[in-house]
mmCIF file of C-alpha atoms in Angstrom:
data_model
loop_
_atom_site.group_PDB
_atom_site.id
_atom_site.type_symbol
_atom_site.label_atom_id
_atom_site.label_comp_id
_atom_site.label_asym_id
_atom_site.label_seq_id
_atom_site.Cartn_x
_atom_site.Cartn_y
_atom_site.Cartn_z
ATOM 1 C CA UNK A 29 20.210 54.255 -21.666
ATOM 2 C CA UNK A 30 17.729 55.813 -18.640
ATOM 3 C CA UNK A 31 15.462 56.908 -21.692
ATOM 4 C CA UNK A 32 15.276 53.206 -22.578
ATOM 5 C CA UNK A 33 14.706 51.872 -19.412
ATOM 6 C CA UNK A 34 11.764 54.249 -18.448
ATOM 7 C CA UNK A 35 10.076 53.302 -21.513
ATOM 8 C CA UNK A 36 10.222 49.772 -20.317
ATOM 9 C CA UNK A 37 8.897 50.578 -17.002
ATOM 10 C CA UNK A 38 4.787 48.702 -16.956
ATOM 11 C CA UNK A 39 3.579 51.611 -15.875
ATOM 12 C CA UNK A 40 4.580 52.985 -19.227
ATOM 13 C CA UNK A 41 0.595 54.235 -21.514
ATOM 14 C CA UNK A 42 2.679 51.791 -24.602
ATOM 15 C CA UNK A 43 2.559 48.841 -22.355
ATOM 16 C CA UNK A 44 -0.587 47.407 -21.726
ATOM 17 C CA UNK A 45 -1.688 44.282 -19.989
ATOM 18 C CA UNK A 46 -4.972 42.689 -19.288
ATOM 19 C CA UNK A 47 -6.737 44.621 -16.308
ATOM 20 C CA UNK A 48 -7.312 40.977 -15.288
ATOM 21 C CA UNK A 49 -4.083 39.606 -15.023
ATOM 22 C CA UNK A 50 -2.883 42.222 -13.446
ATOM 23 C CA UNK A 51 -5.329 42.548 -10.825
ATOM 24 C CA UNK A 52 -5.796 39.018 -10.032
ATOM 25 C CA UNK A 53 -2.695 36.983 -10.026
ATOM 26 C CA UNK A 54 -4.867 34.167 -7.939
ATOM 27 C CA UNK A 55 -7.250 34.012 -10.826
ATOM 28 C CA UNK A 56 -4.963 32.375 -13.134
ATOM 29 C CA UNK A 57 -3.666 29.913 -10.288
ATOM 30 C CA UNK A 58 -7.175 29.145 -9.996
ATOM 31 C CA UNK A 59 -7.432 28.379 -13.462
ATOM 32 C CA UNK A 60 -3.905 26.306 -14.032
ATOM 33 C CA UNK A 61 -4.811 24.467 -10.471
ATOM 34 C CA UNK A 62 -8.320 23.394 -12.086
ATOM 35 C CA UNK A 63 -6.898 22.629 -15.434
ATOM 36 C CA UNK A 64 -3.966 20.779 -13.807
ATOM 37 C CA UNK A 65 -7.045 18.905 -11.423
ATOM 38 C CA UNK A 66 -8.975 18.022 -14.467
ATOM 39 C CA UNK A 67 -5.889 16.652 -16.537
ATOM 40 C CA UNK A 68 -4.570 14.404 -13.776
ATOM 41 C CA UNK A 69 -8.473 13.524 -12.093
ATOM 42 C CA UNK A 70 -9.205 12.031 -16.082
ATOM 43 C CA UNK A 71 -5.773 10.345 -16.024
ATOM 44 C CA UNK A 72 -6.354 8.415 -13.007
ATOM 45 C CA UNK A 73 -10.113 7.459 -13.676
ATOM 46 C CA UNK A 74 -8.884 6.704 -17.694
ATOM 47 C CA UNK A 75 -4.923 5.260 -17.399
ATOM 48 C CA UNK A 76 -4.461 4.670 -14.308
ATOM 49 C CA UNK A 77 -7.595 3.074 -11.758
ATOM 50 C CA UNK A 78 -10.169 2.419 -14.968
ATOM 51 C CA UNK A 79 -7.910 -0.911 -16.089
ATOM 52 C CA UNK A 80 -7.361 -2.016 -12.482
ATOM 53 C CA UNK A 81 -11.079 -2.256 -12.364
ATOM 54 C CA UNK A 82 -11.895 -3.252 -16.103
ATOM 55 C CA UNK A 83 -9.430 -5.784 -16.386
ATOM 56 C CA UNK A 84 -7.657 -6.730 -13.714
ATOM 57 C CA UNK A 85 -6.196 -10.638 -14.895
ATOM 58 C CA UNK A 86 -4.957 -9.228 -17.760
ATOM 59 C CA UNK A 87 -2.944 -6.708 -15.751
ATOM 60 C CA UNK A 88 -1.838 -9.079 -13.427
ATOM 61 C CA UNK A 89 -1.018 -11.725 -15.850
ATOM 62 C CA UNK A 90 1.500 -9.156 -17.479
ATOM 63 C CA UNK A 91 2.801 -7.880 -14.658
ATOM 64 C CA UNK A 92 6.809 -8.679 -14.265
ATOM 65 C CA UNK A 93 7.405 -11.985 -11.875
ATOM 66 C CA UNK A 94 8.907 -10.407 -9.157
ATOM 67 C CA UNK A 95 5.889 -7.827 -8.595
ATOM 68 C CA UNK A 96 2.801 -10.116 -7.274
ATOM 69 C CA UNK A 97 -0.282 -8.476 -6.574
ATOM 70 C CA UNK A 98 -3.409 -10.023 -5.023
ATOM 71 C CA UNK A 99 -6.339 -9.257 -7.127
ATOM 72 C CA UNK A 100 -8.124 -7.890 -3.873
ATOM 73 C CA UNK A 101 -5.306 -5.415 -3.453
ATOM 74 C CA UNK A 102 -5.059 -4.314 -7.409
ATOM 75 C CA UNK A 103 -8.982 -3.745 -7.176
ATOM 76 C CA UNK A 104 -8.270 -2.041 -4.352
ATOM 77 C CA UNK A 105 -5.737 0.708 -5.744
ATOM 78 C CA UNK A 106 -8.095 0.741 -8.822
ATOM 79 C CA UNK A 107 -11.006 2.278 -6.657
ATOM 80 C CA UNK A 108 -9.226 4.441 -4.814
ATOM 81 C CA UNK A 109 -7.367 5.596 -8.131
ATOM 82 C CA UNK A 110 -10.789 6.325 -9.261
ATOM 83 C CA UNK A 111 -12.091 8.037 -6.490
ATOM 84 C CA UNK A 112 -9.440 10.323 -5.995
ATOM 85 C CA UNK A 113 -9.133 10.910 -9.649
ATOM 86 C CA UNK A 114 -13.002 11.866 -9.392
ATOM 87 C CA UNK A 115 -12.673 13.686 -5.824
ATOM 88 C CA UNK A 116 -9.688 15.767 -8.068
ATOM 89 C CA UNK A 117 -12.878 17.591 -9.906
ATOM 90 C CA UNK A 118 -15.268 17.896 -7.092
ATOM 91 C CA UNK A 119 -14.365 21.355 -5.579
ATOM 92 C CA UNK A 120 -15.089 20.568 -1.742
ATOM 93 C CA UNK A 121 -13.037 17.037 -1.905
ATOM 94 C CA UNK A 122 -10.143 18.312 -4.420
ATOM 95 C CA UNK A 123 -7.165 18.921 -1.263
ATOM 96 C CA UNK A 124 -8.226 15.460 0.477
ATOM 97 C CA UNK A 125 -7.841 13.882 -2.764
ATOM 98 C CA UNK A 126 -5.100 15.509 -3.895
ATOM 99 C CA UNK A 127 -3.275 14.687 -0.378
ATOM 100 C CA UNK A 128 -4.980 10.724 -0.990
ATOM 101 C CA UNK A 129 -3.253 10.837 -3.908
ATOM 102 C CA UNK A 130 0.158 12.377 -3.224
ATOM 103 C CA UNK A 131 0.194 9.331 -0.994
ATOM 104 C CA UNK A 132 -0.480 6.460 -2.989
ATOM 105 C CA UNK A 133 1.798 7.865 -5.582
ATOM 106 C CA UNK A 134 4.704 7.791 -2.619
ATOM 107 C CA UNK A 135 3.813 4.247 -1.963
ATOM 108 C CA UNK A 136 3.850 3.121 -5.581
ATOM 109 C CA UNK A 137 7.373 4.882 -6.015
ATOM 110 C CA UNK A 138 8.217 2.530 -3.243
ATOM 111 C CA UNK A 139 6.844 -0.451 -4.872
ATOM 112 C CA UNK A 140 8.248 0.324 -8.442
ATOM 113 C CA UNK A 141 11.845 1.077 -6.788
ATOM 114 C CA UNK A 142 12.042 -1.650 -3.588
ATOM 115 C CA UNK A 143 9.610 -4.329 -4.551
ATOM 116 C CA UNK A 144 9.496 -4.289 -8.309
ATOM 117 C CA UNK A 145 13.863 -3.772 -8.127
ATOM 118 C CA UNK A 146 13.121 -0.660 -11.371
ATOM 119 C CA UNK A 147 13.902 2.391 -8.903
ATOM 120 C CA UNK A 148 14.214 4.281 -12.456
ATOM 121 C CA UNK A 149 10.065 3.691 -13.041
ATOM 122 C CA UNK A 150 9.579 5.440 -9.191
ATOM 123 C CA UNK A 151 10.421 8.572 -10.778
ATOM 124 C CA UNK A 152 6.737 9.148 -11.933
ATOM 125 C CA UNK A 153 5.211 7.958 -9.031
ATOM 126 C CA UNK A 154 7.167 10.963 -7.138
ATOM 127 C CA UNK A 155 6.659 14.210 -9.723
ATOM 128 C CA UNK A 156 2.982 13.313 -9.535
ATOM 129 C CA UNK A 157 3.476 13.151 -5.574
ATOM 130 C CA UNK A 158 5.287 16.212 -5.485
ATOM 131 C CA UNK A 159 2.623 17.754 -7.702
ATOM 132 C CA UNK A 160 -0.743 16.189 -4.991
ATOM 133 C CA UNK A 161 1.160 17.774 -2.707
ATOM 134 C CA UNK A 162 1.426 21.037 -3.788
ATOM 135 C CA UNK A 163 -2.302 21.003 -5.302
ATOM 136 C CA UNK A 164 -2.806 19.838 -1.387
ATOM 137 C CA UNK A 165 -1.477 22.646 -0.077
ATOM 138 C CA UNK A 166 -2.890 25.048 -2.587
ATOM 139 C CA UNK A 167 -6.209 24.154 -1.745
ATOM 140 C CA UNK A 168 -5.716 23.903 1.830
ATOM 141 C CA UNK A 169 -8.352 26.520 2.800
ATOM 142 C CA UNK A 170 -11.597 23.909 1.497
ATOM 143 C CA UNK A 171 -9.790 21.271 4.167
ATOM 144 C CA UNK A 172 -10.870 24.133 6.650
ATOM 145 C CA UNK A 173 -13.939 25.120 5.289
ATOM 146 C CA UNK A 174 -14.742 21.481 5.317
ATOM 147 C CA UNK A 175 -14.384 20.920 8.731
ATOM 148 C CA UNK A 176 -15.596 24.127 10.160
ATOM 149 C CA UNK A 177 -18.787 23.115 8.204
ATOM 150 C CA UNK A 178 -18.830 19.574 10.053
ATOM 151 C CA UNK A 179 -18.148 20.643 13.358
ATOM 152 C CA UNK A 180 -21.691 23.074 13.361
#
């Protein structure tokens, strides 16, 4: 059985991994963070913010009774669904937007569950929240960068 084992150690000349991947665990956190940035940035210009902005009556005359929406505010969301879907892909504005949007998705979880009375539909709202936030946090260091550059 200790024969087995060391022969499953990684160190082990059968076992061989990318020199990559095992030198730079950051680089493919990079990589899922941009992919993940790219996915949800198209999503909100696309799904989410485009029809706000495209066409907004139509939205609002399906939307249920008991959810009311000025037009003013729905154009509103749309933009700033749209800029931080865009601000998701630009590199020095991706942790503002992501923290812009981790926002916005708390508030609509509030609308969907308090104002809209479907608490069940605020579920979306607050895994894409909870995912802002960590992209947020992730990217913390261009929030610094950013301001260190502004304050010269």
């Amino acid at each position: 059985m200790d024969h087995f084992i060391a022969t499953l150690r990684v160190d082990h000349p059968s076992v061989s991994f990318s020199n990559d991947v095992a030198a730079c665990p950051g680089k493919i956190r990079n990589r899922a963070l941009w992919t993940l940035q790219i996915l949800l940035g198209l999503f909100f210009i696309i799904a989410s913010g485009g029809p706000k902005l495209v066409m907004p009556n139509a939205l609002m005359d399906n939307a249920p009774e008991n959810l009311t929406i000025p037009l003013g505010l729905l154009i509103f969301i749309g933009v700033a669904e749209v800029a931080g879907g865009v601000g998701l892909m630009v590199p020095r504005l991706s942790a503002l937007a992501a923290a812009g949007l981790s926002v916005l998705t708390v508030l609509a979880a509030g609308t969907q569950a308090f104002i809209a009375d479907m608490p069940l539909m605020g579920i979306f709202p607050l895994v894409l929240a909870a995912i802002f936030a960590w992209i947020a946090y992730e990217r913390r260091a261009i929030v610094t960068d950013l301001r260190n550059s502004l304050s010269r």
